[in-house]
Coordinates of C-alpha atoms and ligand atoms in Angstrom, one line a residue:
M15 CA -1.2 -24.9 7.9
P16 CA -2.6 -24.1 4.5
Y17 CA -3.0 -20.3 3.9
R18 CA -6.1 -18.9 2.3
I19 CA -7.1 -15.4 1.5
H20 CA -10.4 -15.3 3.4
A21 CA -13.3 -13.0 3.2
A22 CA -13.1 -10.6 6.2
E23 CA -14.8 -11.8 9.4
S24 CA -17.7 -9.5 9.7
V25 CA -19.8 -8.3 12.6
P26 CA -23.1 -10.2 13.0
H27 CA -26.3 -8.0 13.2
A28 CA -30.0 -8.4 12.7
A29 CA -30.6 -5.1 10.9
S30 CA -33.0 -5.0 7.9
R31 CA -31.3 -4.2 4.6
E32 CA -34.5 -2.6 3.3
A33 CA -34.9 -0.4 6.4
L34 CA -31.3 0.7 6.2
A35 CA -31.5 1.4 2.5
E36 CA -34.5 3.5 3.0
R37 CA -32.7 5.5 5.7
L38 CA -29.6 6.0 3.5
R39 CA -31.6 7.0 0.4
A40 CA -33.1 9.8 2.5
C41 CA -29.6 11.3 3.2
L42 CA -27.9 10.7 -0.1
P43 CA -28.3 12.2 -3.6
A44 CA -30.8 10.5 -5.9
D45 CA -28.1 8.2 -7.5
G46 CA -26.1 7.9 -4.2
L47 CA -27.2 4.4 -3.1
L48 CA -26.5 1.2 -5.0
A49 CA -28.5 -1.9 -4.1
D50 CA -28.9 -3.9 -7.3
A51 CA -26.6 -6.8 -7.9
E52 CA -25.3 -5.6 -11.3
L53 CA -24.5 -2.1 -9.7
L54 CA -22.8 -3.7 -6.7
R55 CA -20.6 -6.0 -8.8
P56 CA -17.8 -3.5 -9.6
Y57 CA -17.2 -3.1 -5.9
E58 CA -16.8 -6.7 -5.1
C59 CA -13.0 -6.5 -4.8
D60 CA -10.1 -4.1 -4.8
G61 CA -6.7 -4.7 -6.5
L62 CA -6.4 -8.0 -4.6
T63 CA -8.8 -9.7 -7.0
M64 CA -8.3 -13.1 -5.4
A65 CA -10.6 -12.0 -2.6
R66 CA -14.1 -11.1 -3.6
Q67 CA -17.3 -10.4 -1.8
M68 CA -20.4 -8.6 -3.0
P69 CA -21.3 -5.7 -0.6
W70 CA -24.7 -5.4 1.0
L71 CA -25.1 -1.8 -0.2
V72 CA -22.9 0.8 -1.7
A73 CA -23.2 4.5 -0.6
L74 CA -21.8 7.3 -2.8
P75 CA -22.0 10.5 -0.8
E76 CA -21.0 13.8 -2.3
T77 CA -20.5 15.9 0.8
V78 CA -18.9 15.5 4.3
E79 CA -22.4 15.9 5.8
Q80 CA -23.7 13.0 3.7
V81 CA -20.7 10.8 4.8
A82 CA -21.5 11.7 8.4
A83 CA -25.2 10.8 7.9
V84 CA -24.3 7.4 6.4
L85 CA -22.0 6.7 9.4
C86 CA -24.6 7.8 11.9
S87 CA -27.2 5.6 10.3
C88 CA -25.0 2.5 10.1
S89 CA -23.9 3.1 13.7
E90 CA -27.5 3.2 14.8
F91 CA -28.4 0.1 12.8
G92 CA -25.2 -1.7 14.1
V93 CA -24.1 -2.3 10.5
P94 CA -20.4 -2.4 9.6
V95 CA -18.9 0.0 7.1
V96 CA -15.9 -0.3 4.8
A97 CA -14.5 2.9 3.3
R98 CA -13.3 2.8 -0.3
G99 CA -11.2 5.2 -2.3
A100 CA -10.2 4.2 -5.8
G101 CA -10.1 0.5 -5.0
T102 CA -6.4 0.1 -6.1
G103 CA -5.4 -1.4 -2.7
L104 CA -3.5 -4.7 -3.1
S105 CA -4.2 -6.3 0.3
G106 CA -8.0 -6.5 0.3
G107 CA -8.4 -3.5 2.7
A108 CA -11.5 -2.3 0.7
L109 CA -13.0 -5.8 0.4
P110 CA -16.7 -5.4 1.1
L111 CA -18.6 -7.3 3.8
E112 CA -21.6 -9.4 3.0
N113 CA -23.7 -7.6 5.6
G114 CA -22.0 -4.2 5.5
V115 CA -22.1 -0.9 3.6
L116 CA -19.3 0.0 1.3
L117 CA -18.8 3.7 1.6
S118 CA -17.2 5.2 -1.5
L119 CA -15.3 8.5 -1.1
A120 CA -14.8 8.8 -4.9
R121 CA -17.2 11.7 -5.3
L122 CA -15.4 13.8 -2.7
N123 CA -12.8 14.7 -5.3
R124 CA -12.1 18.5 -5.0
I125 CA -8.9 20.2 -4.4
L126 CA -10.1 22.8 -1.8
E127 CA -7.1 25.1 -1.5
L128 CA -3.6 25.4 -2.9
D129 CA -1.5 27.5 -0.5
T130 CA 1.6 28.3 -2.4
L131 CA 3.0 30.5 0.3
N132 CA 2.9 27.8 2.9
R133 CA 3.4 25.1 0.3
T134 CA 0.4 23.0 1.2
A135 CA -2.8 21.7 -0.5
R136 CA -6.1 21.0 1.3
V137 CA -7.9 18.2 -0.6
Q138 CA -10.9 15.9 -0.3
P139 CA -10.2 12.2 0.2
G140 CA -11.2 11.1 -3.3
V141 CA -8.7 13.4 -5.1
R142 CA -6.2 11.3 -7.1
N143 CA -2.6 11.3 -5.9
L144 CA -1.3 12.6 -9.3
A145 CA -3.9 15.3 -9.5
I146 CA -2.3 17.1 -6.6
S147 CA 1.1 17.3 -8.4
E148 CA -0.6 18.3 -11.6
T149 CA -2.4 21.1 -9.9
A150 CA 0.7 22.3 -8.1
A151 CA 3.0 22.0 -11.1
P152 CA 2.4 25.6 -12.5
H153 CA 3.8 26.9 -9.2
G154 CA 6.9 24.7 -9.4
L155 CA 5.6 22.5 -6.6
Y156 CA 4.7 18.8 -6.3
Y157 CA 3.4 16.2 -3.8
A158 CA 6.3 13.8 -3.3
P159 CA 4.9 10.3 -2.4
D160 CA 4.3 8.7 -5.7
P161 CA 2.8 5.2 -5.6
S162 CA 3.1 3.5 -9.0
S163 CA -0.8 3.6 -9.0
Q164 CA -0.7 7.4 -8.6
I165 CA -2.7 8.0 -11.7
A166 CA -5.7 6.4 -10.0
C167 CA -5.3 5.9 -6.3
S168 CA -6.9 8.5 -3.9
I169 CA -5.2 10.5 -1.2
G170 CA -7.7 9.1 1.3
G171 CA -6.6 5.6 0.4
N172 CA -2.9 6.8 0.6
V173 CA -3.4 8.0 4.1
A174 CA -5.2 4.8 5.1
E175 CA -2.4 2.7 3.7
N176 CA 0.5 5.1 4.5
A177 CA 1.4 4.7 0.8
G178 CA 4.9 4.8 -0.5
G179 CA 6.5 5.0 -3.9
V180 CA 9.7 5.4 -5.8
H181 CA 10.6 8.8 -4.2
C182 CA 9.8 7.9 -0.6
L183 CA 13.4 6.9 0.1
K184 CA 14.5 10.5 0.1
Y185 CA 11.2 12.3 0.7
G186 CA 9.3 10.0 3.1
L187 CA 6.1 8.1 3.0
T188 CA 2.6 9.6 3.2
V189 CA 2.9 10.0 6.9
H190 CA 5.9 12.4 6.4
N191 CA 4.0 14.5 3.8
V192 CA 0.6 14.9 5.4
I193 CA 0.2 17.6 8.1
E194 CA -3.5 17.5 8.9
V195 CA -6.2 14.9 8.5
T196 CA -9.9 15.5 9.2
M197 CA -11.9 12.3 9.8
L198 CA -15.2 11.1 11.0
T199 CA -15.6 8.5 13.6
M200 CA -18.1 5.7 13.2
E201 CA -20.6 7.8 15.2
G202 CA -20.1 10.7 12.7
E203 CA -18.1 12.9 15.0
C204 CA -15.6 15.1 13.2
V205 CA -12.0 15.0 14.4
T206 CA -9.0 17.0 13.1
L207 CA -5.6 15.5 13.8
G208 CA -2.2 17.2 13.3
G209 CA -2.1 20.9 12.3
R210 CA -0.3 23.5 10.2
G211 CA 2.4 24.1 12.9
L212 CA 5.7 22.1 12.8
D213 CA 5.0 20.3 16.1
G214 CA 2.0 20.0 18.3
P215 CA 1.4 19.0 21.9
G216 CA 0.0 15.7 22.9
Y217 CA 0.1 12.3 21.2
D218 CA 0.9 12.1 17.5
L219 CA -2.5 10.7 16.5
L220 CA -2.0 11.8 12.9
A221 CA 0.8 9.3 12.6
L222 CA -1.5 6.7 14.2
V223 CA -4.2 7.3 11.7
C224 CA -1.7 7.1 8.7
G225 CA -1.7 3.4 7.8
S226 CA -4.7 2.5 10.0
E227 CA -6.4 1.0 7.0
G228 CA -9.8 2.6 7.6
L229 CA -10.2 0.9 11.0
L230 CA -10.2 4.1 13.1
G231 CA -12.1 6.7 11.1
V232 CA -13.2 7.8 7.6
V233 CA -10.8 10.5 6.2
V234 CA -12.8 13.4 4.8
E235 CA -10.1 16.0 4.3
V236 CA -6.3 16.0 4.1
V237 CA -3.7 18.8 4.1
V238 CA -0.5 17.7 2.3
R239 CA 2.9 19.3 2.2
L240 CA 4.1 20.4 -1.2
L241 CA 7.8 20.5 -2.2
P242 CA 9.6 22.6 -4.7
K243 CA 10.4 20.6 -7.8
P244 CA 14.2 19.8 -7.7
P245 CA 15.9 21.8 -10.5
V246 CA 17.8 18.8 -11.8
A247 CA 17.2 15.0 -11.7
R248 CA 19.4 12.4 -13.4
T249 CA 19.1 8.7 -13.3
L250 CA 21.8 6.0 -13.4
L251 CA 21.0 2.5 -14.8
A252 CA 23.4 -0.1 -13.5
A253 CA 23.5 -3.7 -14.8
F254 CA 24.6 -6.6 -12.7
A255 CA 25.5 -10.2 -13.5
S256 CA 23.9 -11.6 -10.3
I257 CA 20.9 -10.5 -8.2
E258 CA 23.1 -10.9 -5.1
A259 CA 25.6 -8.3 -6.5
A260 CA 22.7 -5.9 -7.2
G261 CA 21.3 -6.4 -3.7
A262 CA 24.7 -5.8 -2.1
A263 CA 25.2 -2.6 -4.2
V264 CA 22.1 -1.2 -2.7
A265 CA 23.4 -1.6 0.8
R266 CA 26.8 -0.1 -0.4
I267 CA 25.1 3.1 -1.6
I268 CA 23.1 3.7 1.5
S269 CA 25.9 2.9 3.9
A270 CA 28.1 5.4 2.0
G271 CA 25.6 8.1 3.1
L272 CA 24.1 8.8 -0.3
I273 CA 20.3 9.1 -0.3
P274 CA 19.1 8.8 -3.9
A275 CA 15.7 10.2 -4.8
G276 CA 14.9 6.6 -5.9
L277 CA 16.7 3.3 -5.9
E278 CA 14.8 0.6 -7.6
F279 CA 15.6 -3.0 -8.4
M280 CA 14.4 -5.2 -11.3
D281 CA 15.4 -8.8 -12.0
N282 CA 15.9 -10.4 -15.4
A283 CA 12.2 -11.5 -15.7
I284 CA 11.0 -8.0 -15.1
I285 CA 13.7 -6.4 -17.3
R286 CA 12.6 -8.6 -20.3
A287 CA 8.9 -8.1 -19.7
A288 CA 9.3 -4.3 -19.3
E289 CA 11.6 -4.1 -22.4
D290 CA 9.1 -6.1 -24.5
F291 CA 6.3 -3.9 -23.3
I292 CA 7.7 -0.4 -23.4
Q293 CA 11.2 -0.5 -25.0
A294 CA 12.9 1.4 -22.2
G295 CA 16.4 0.5 -23.5
Y296 CA 17.1 -2.0 -20.7
P297 CA 20.0 -4.5 -21.0
I298 CA 18.0 -7.7 -21.4
E299 CA 21.0 -10.0 -20.6
A300 CA 21.5 -8.5 -17.2
A301 CA 20.6 -10.6 -14.2
A302 CA 19.4 -7.5 -12.5
I303 CA 19.4 -3.7 -12.9
L304 CA 19.3 -0.9 -10.4
L305 CA 17.8 2.5 -11.3
C306 CA 19.3 5.2 -9.1
E307 CA 17.9 8.7 -9.3
L308 CA 19.7 11.7 -7.9
D309 CA 18.1 15.1 -7.7
G310 CA 18.9 18.6 -6.4
T311 CA 20.9 21.5 -7.7
A312 CA 23.1 20.9 -10.8
E313 CA 26.3 20.9 -8.7
Q314 CA 24.9 18.5 -6.1
V315 CA 23.6 16.1 -8.7
A316 CA 26.9 16.2 -10.6
A317 CA 28.9 15.3 -7.5
D318 CA 26.4 12.6 -6.4
L319 CA 26.4 11.0 -9.8
E320 CA 30.2 10.6 -9.7
R321 CA 30.0 9.0 -6.2
A322 CA 27.1 6.8 -7.0
E323 CA 28.6 5.6 -10.3
G324 CA 31.9 4.8 -8.5
L325 CA 30.0 2.8 -5.8
L326 CA 28.0 0.9 -8.4
R327 CA 31.1 0.0 -10.4
D328 CA 33.1 -1.0 -7.3
G329 CA 30.0 -3.1 -6.3
G330 CA 30.4 -5.1 -9.5
A331 CA 28.1 -3.4 -12.0
T332 CA 28.9 -4.6 -15.5
E333 CA 27.6 -1.5 -17.1
V334 CA 26.5 1.9 -15.7
R335 CA 24.6 4.4 -17.9
R336 CA 23.7 7.9 -17.1
S337 CA 20.4 9.3 -18.5
S338 CA 21.5 11.7 -21.3
G339 CA 18.6 14.0 -20.9
E340 CA 15.0 14.3 -19.6
A341 CA 13.6 12.1 -22.4
E342 CA 15.9 9.2 -21.5
R343 CA 15.4 9.6 -17.8
L344 CA 11.6 9.3 -18.3
K345 CA 12.2 6.3 -20.5
F346 CA 14.2 4.5 -17.8
W347 CA 11.4 5.2 -15.4
A348 CA 8.6 4.3 -17.8
G349 CA 10.0 0.7 -17.8
R350 CA 9.9 0.6 -14.0
K351 CA 6.4 2.1 -13.7
S352 CA 5.0 -0.3 -16.2
A353 CA 6.5 -3.4 -14.7
F354 CA 3.3 -4.7 -13.2
P355 CA 1.2 -4.5 -16.4
A356 CA 4.3 -5.8 -18.3
V357 CA 4.2 -8.9 -16.1
G358 CA 0.5 -9.3 -16.9
R359 CA 1.6 -10.0 -20.5
I360 CA 3.9 -12.9 -19.6
A361 CA 1.8 -14.7 -17.0
A362 CA -1.9 -15.6 -16.9
D363 CA -2.0 -14.4 -13.3
Y364 CA 0.4 -12.8 -10.9
Y365 CA 0.3 -12.2 -7.2
C366 CA 2.2 -9.2 -5.9
M367 CA 3.7 -9.6 -2.4
D368 CA 4.9 -6.7 -0.2
G369 CA 7.3 -7.2 2.6
T370 CA 10.2 -5.1 4.0
I371 CA 13.6 -6.3 5.2
P372 CA 16.7 -4.6 6.5
R373 CA 18.6 -3.5 3.3
R374 CA 21.7 -5.5 4.3
K375 CA 19.7 -8.7 4.1
L376 CA 18.6 -8.0 0.5
A377 CA 20.9 -10.5 -1.2
D378 CA 20.2 -13.3 1.4
V379 CA 16.4 -12.9 1.1
L380 CA 16.4 -12.8 -2.7
Q381 CA 18.3 -16.1 -2.6
R382 CA 15.8 -17.5 -0.2
I383 CA 12.9 -16.4 -2.4
A384 CA 14.6 -18.1 -5.4
A385 CA 14.8 -21.3 -3.3
L386 CA 11.1 -21.0 -2.3
S387 CA 10.2 -20.4 -5.9
A388 CA 11.9 -23.7 -6.9
E389 CA 10.3 -25.5 -4.0
F390 CA 6.7 -24.4 -5.0
G391 CA 7.3 -24.8 -8.7
L392 CA 6.2 -21.2 -9.4
A393 CA 8.3 -18.5 -11.0
V394 CA 8.8 -15.3 -9.0
A395 CA 9.8 -12.0 -10.7
N396 CA 11.3 -9.2 -8.5
V397 CA 10.8 -5.5 -8.9
F398 CA 11.0 -3.3 -5.8
H399 CA 11.9 -0.2 -3.9
A400 CA 15.4 -1.5 -3.1
G401 CA 16.5 1.6 -1.2
D402 CA 13.7 1.1 1.4
G403 CA 14.3 -2.7 1.5
N404 CA 10.6 -3.0 0.4
L405 CA 10.3 -6.2 -1.7
H406 CA 7.6 -6.8 -4.2
P407 CA 8.0 -10.4 -5.4
L408 CA 5.5 -11.1 -8.1
I409 CA 4.4 -14.8 -8.0
L410 CA 3.4 -15.9 -11.5
F411 CA 0.7 -18.6 -11.8
D412 CA -2.3 -19.7 -13.8
A413 CA -5.5 -19.7 -11.9
S414 CA -7.1 -22.0 -14.4
Q415 CA -4.7 -24.8 -13.4
P416 CA -6.1 -26.7 -10.5
G417 CA -4.2 -26.0 -7.2
E418 CA -2.0 -23.2 -8.7
Q419 CA -3.7 -20.3 -6.9
D420 CA -3.5 -22.2 -3.6
R421 CA 0.2 -22.8 -4.2
A422 CA 0.7 -19.1 -5.1
E423 CA -1.0 -18.0 -1.8
S424 CA 1.1 -20.5 0.2
L425 CA 4.3 -19.3 -1.4
G426 CA 3.3 -15.7 -0.8
A427 CA 2.8 -16.5 2.9
R428 CA 6.2 -18.2 3.1
I429 CA 7.9 -15.2 1.5
L430 CA 6.3 -12.9 4.1
E431 CA 7.4 -15.2 7.0
C432 CA 10.9 -15.2 5.5
C433 CA 10.8 -11.3 5.7
I434 CA 9.9 -11.6 9.4
E435 CA 12.7 -14.1 10.0
A436 CA 15.1 -11.6 8.3
G437 CA 14.1 -9.0 10.9
G438 CA 11.6 -7.3 8.5
T439 CA 7.9 -6.8 8.4
V440 CA 4.9 -8.3 6.6
T441 CA 4.1 -5.1 4.7
G442 CA 6.1 -2.2 3.3
E443 CA 3.3 -0.1 1.8
H444 CA 0.4 -2.2 0.6
G445 CA -1.1 -2.7 4.1
V446 CA -2.3 -5.9 5.8
G447 CA -6.0 -5.9 4.8
V448 CA -7.2 -9.5 4.6
E449 CA -4.2 -10.7 2.7
K450 CA -1.6 -10.7 5.4
I451 CA -3.7 -10.9 8.4
N452 CA -2.5 -14.4 9.3
Q453 CA 1.1 -13.3 9.2
M454 CA 0.3 -10.5 11.7
C455 CA -0.1 -13.4 14.1
V456 CA 3.5 -14.5 13.3
Q457 CA 5.0 -11.0 13.6
F458 CA 3.2 -9.7 16.7
S459 CA 2.8 -11.3 20.2
V460 CA -0.6 -11.8 21.8
A461 CA 0.1 -8.8 24.1
E462 CA 0.9 -6.5 21.2
L463 CA -2.2 -7.6 19.3
A464 CA -4.3 -6.9 22.4
Q465 CA -2.9 -3.4 22.5
F466 CA -3.8 -2.9 18.8
H467 CA -7.3 -4.0 19.6
A468 CA -7.4 -1.6 22.6
I469 CA -6.5 1.3 20.2
K470 CA -9.2 0.2 17.8
R471 CA -11.8 0.2 20.6
A472 CA -10.8 3.7 21.7
F473 CA -11.8 5.1 18.3
D474 CA -14.5 2.6 17.4
P475 CA -16.0 1.0 20.5
A476 CA -18.6 -1.0 18.5
G477 CA -16.0 -2.4 16.1
L478 CA -18.0 -1.4 13.0
L479 CA -15.3 0.2 10.9
N480 CA -13.7 -2.2 8.5
P481 CA -13.9 -5.2 10.9
G482 CA -11.8 -8.3 10.2
K483 CA -9.0 -6.4 8.5
A484 CA -5.5 -5.5 9.4
I485 CA -5.5 -6.7 13.1
P486 CA -6.2 -10.4 13.6
S487 CA -8.5 -11.5 16.4
L488 CA -6.7 -13.7 18.9
A489 CA -9.1 -16.5 18.0
R490 CA -8.0 -16.2 14.4
C491 CA -4.3 -16.5 15.4
A492 CA -5.1 -19.6 17.5
E493 CA -6.9 -21.1 14.5
F494 CA -4.0 -20.2 12.2
G495 CA -1.6 -21.9 14.6
A496 CA 0.5 -18.9 15.4
L497 CA -0.7 -18.6 19.0
H498 CA 1.7 -20.8 21.0
V499 CA -0.3 -22.8 23.5
H500 CA 2.1 -24.8 25.7
H501 CA 0.7 -27.9 27.5
G502 CA -2.8 -26.5 27.1
Q503 CA -1.9 -23.2 28.8
L504 CA -3.2 -20.3 26.9
P505 CA -0.8 -17.3 26.9
H506 CA -2.2 -14.2 28.7
P507 CA -5.5 -16.0 29.7
Q508 CA -6.7 -12.7 31.3
L509 CA -6.9 -11.0 27.8
E510 CA -10.2 -11.0 26.1
R511 CA -10.4 -13.2 23.0
F512 CA -12.0 -11.2 20.2
Ligands
FAD604 C1 -0.5 -1.2 -10.3 C2 -0.4 -0.8 -8.8 C3 0.7 -0.3 -8.3 C4 0.8 0.1 -7.0 N1 1.9 0.7 -6.5 C5 2.0 1.1 -5.2 C6 3.1 1.8 -4.7 O1 4.1 2.0 -5.4 N2 3.1 2.2 -3.4 C7 2.1 1.9 -2.6 O2 2.1 2.3 -1.5 N3 1.0 1.3 -3.1 C8 0.9 0.9 -4.3 N4 -0.2 0.3 -4.8 C9 -1.4 0.0 -3.8 C10 -2.5 1.1 -3.8 O3 -2.5 1.9 -4.9 C11 -2.3 1.9 -2.5 O4 -2.4 1.2 -1.4 C12 -3.2 3.1 -2.4 O5 -2.9 3.9 -1.3 C13 -4.7 2.7 -2.3 O6 -5.5 3.9 -2.5 P1 -7.0 3.7 -3.0 O7 -7.6 5.1 -3.1 O8 -7.1 2.9 -4.2 O9 -7.6 3.0 -1.7 P2 -8.6 1.7 -1.6 O10 -8.0 0.5 -2.3 O11 -9.9 2.1 -2.1 O12 -8.6 1.5 -0.1 C14 -7.4 1.1 0.6 C15 -7.6 1.1 2.1 O13 -7.9 2.4 2.5 C16 -9.1 2.5 3.2 N5 -9.7 3.8 2.8 C17 -9.8 4.3 1.5 N6 -10.2 5.6 1.6 C18 -10.4 5.9 2.9 C19 -10.8 7.0 3.6 N7 -11.2 8.1 2.9 N8 -10.9 7.0 4.9 C20 -10.5 5.9 5.6 N9 -10.1 4.8 5.0 C21 -10.0 4.8 3.6 C22 -9.9 1.3 2.7 O14 -10.9 0.9 3.7 C23 -8.9 0.3 2.6 O15 -8.6 -0.3 3.8 C24 -0.3 -0.1 -6.1 C25 -1.5 -0.7 -6.7 C26 -1.6 -1.0 -8.0 C27 -2.8 -1.6 -8.5

């Protein structure tokens, strides 16, 4: 079955664009509603630029009350809404709908409170991830989840995607570092989930909302946990003669009980691209390198460095370097953090996949990806959060060549399915959006998908918040061919087909 990144399936309605625009203008600032084509154009896609759709209207509220008014109006008109943070998402989660309002949270960008005593920050959803750490830095504190896009991405988008990053192996994902979220339902009702206490009674709805991709509510305020900056951090750079050896070394480190602050993998294509771009001092002949960061007190780091270096050498590393000081440590990481733009210099286009596999399967799955790359005739470069088993194969292609984009999308789909076969999942941190929605049909059964839809209905009965994303309709799965119909007998016929 050919795989295509589709526009999201929207919700049909008969509302008048002019009437809704007039209503929204009345509740937004003078420049808070965009309706002209040239003003809508910048919002036609997020970081998944292969999927594009011009929005019907774009709303730019500045206060929570204005967000509520937009939601209430759209709810009344029966018009769907897509929330958008910074638009750096890589799975088309913020892809607009042709008949829907794109609700930008970018102007709600204030840090409301820094509580150094309780080590928390209360922030609006449009605040950039890095801005939280920058604000907390004078107090020796920082916000741990650090997506590579942290200079731009918003905390609202991080909550919606349950974003991860280099340091999430040791310090957890967004869900582990957020303690309270205030969101508005599609009807404009304000709900606060979680709380300042360590544990609360009832279901953990905060965890449910983290990673819900804007389907359950619009996040308008977030309380994040801040951590004291570790006094010492040192990074090891280990080179390997094969990607399999590097993959196996990752499993070795974790099984030995060491939890590095970061454990990142780069293959030869990435090493060379990053080295050309940023001159990080990488060994360009290596088949793969691992960056292994250890942090804590000076004594702890010294002991961990010894252990990690021993494990890497025993695991076949041809060279292990310790960062000599802070400047070299940052240089090692500069190469990793610039890997995506560096690849942009060696390929006309690239397509970043995001699947997670059990760490012990790393070497096997990397081999399988190499075989698929040869089968599809498209190069694949690998750079990823190895400690989490979170792969980011970058498929290199040239969209100007007929058929190459289709081939890249098909290869991406096969890689995701390979992650599922290895016991993994179709996403590690970039979310499902529209990109991986077909593979959700492969990963989850009809009954499981029906439960997901039931949760969605409990929060958003009219199905107006970001419809067509993240959770496939059963009809879509049937069309995709992943719904197994045996001798014409539909599984679970009693379940509603959405
Ligand atoms: C170069 C690059 C590197 C990246 N590296 C990483 C990485 O290391 N780790 C990682 O996890 N991700 C990474 N990403 C992906 C992306 O940055 C994250 O998914 C990020 O969390 C998206 O935030 P955003 O503000 O841009 O959200 P958007 O792209 O605007 O939206 C993403 C999703 O969140 C929803 N949403 C946004 N704001 C709200 C809100 N206030 N309430 C409800 N729903 C909302 C949207 O509807 C959409 O479904 C990377 C992206 C790029 C371009």
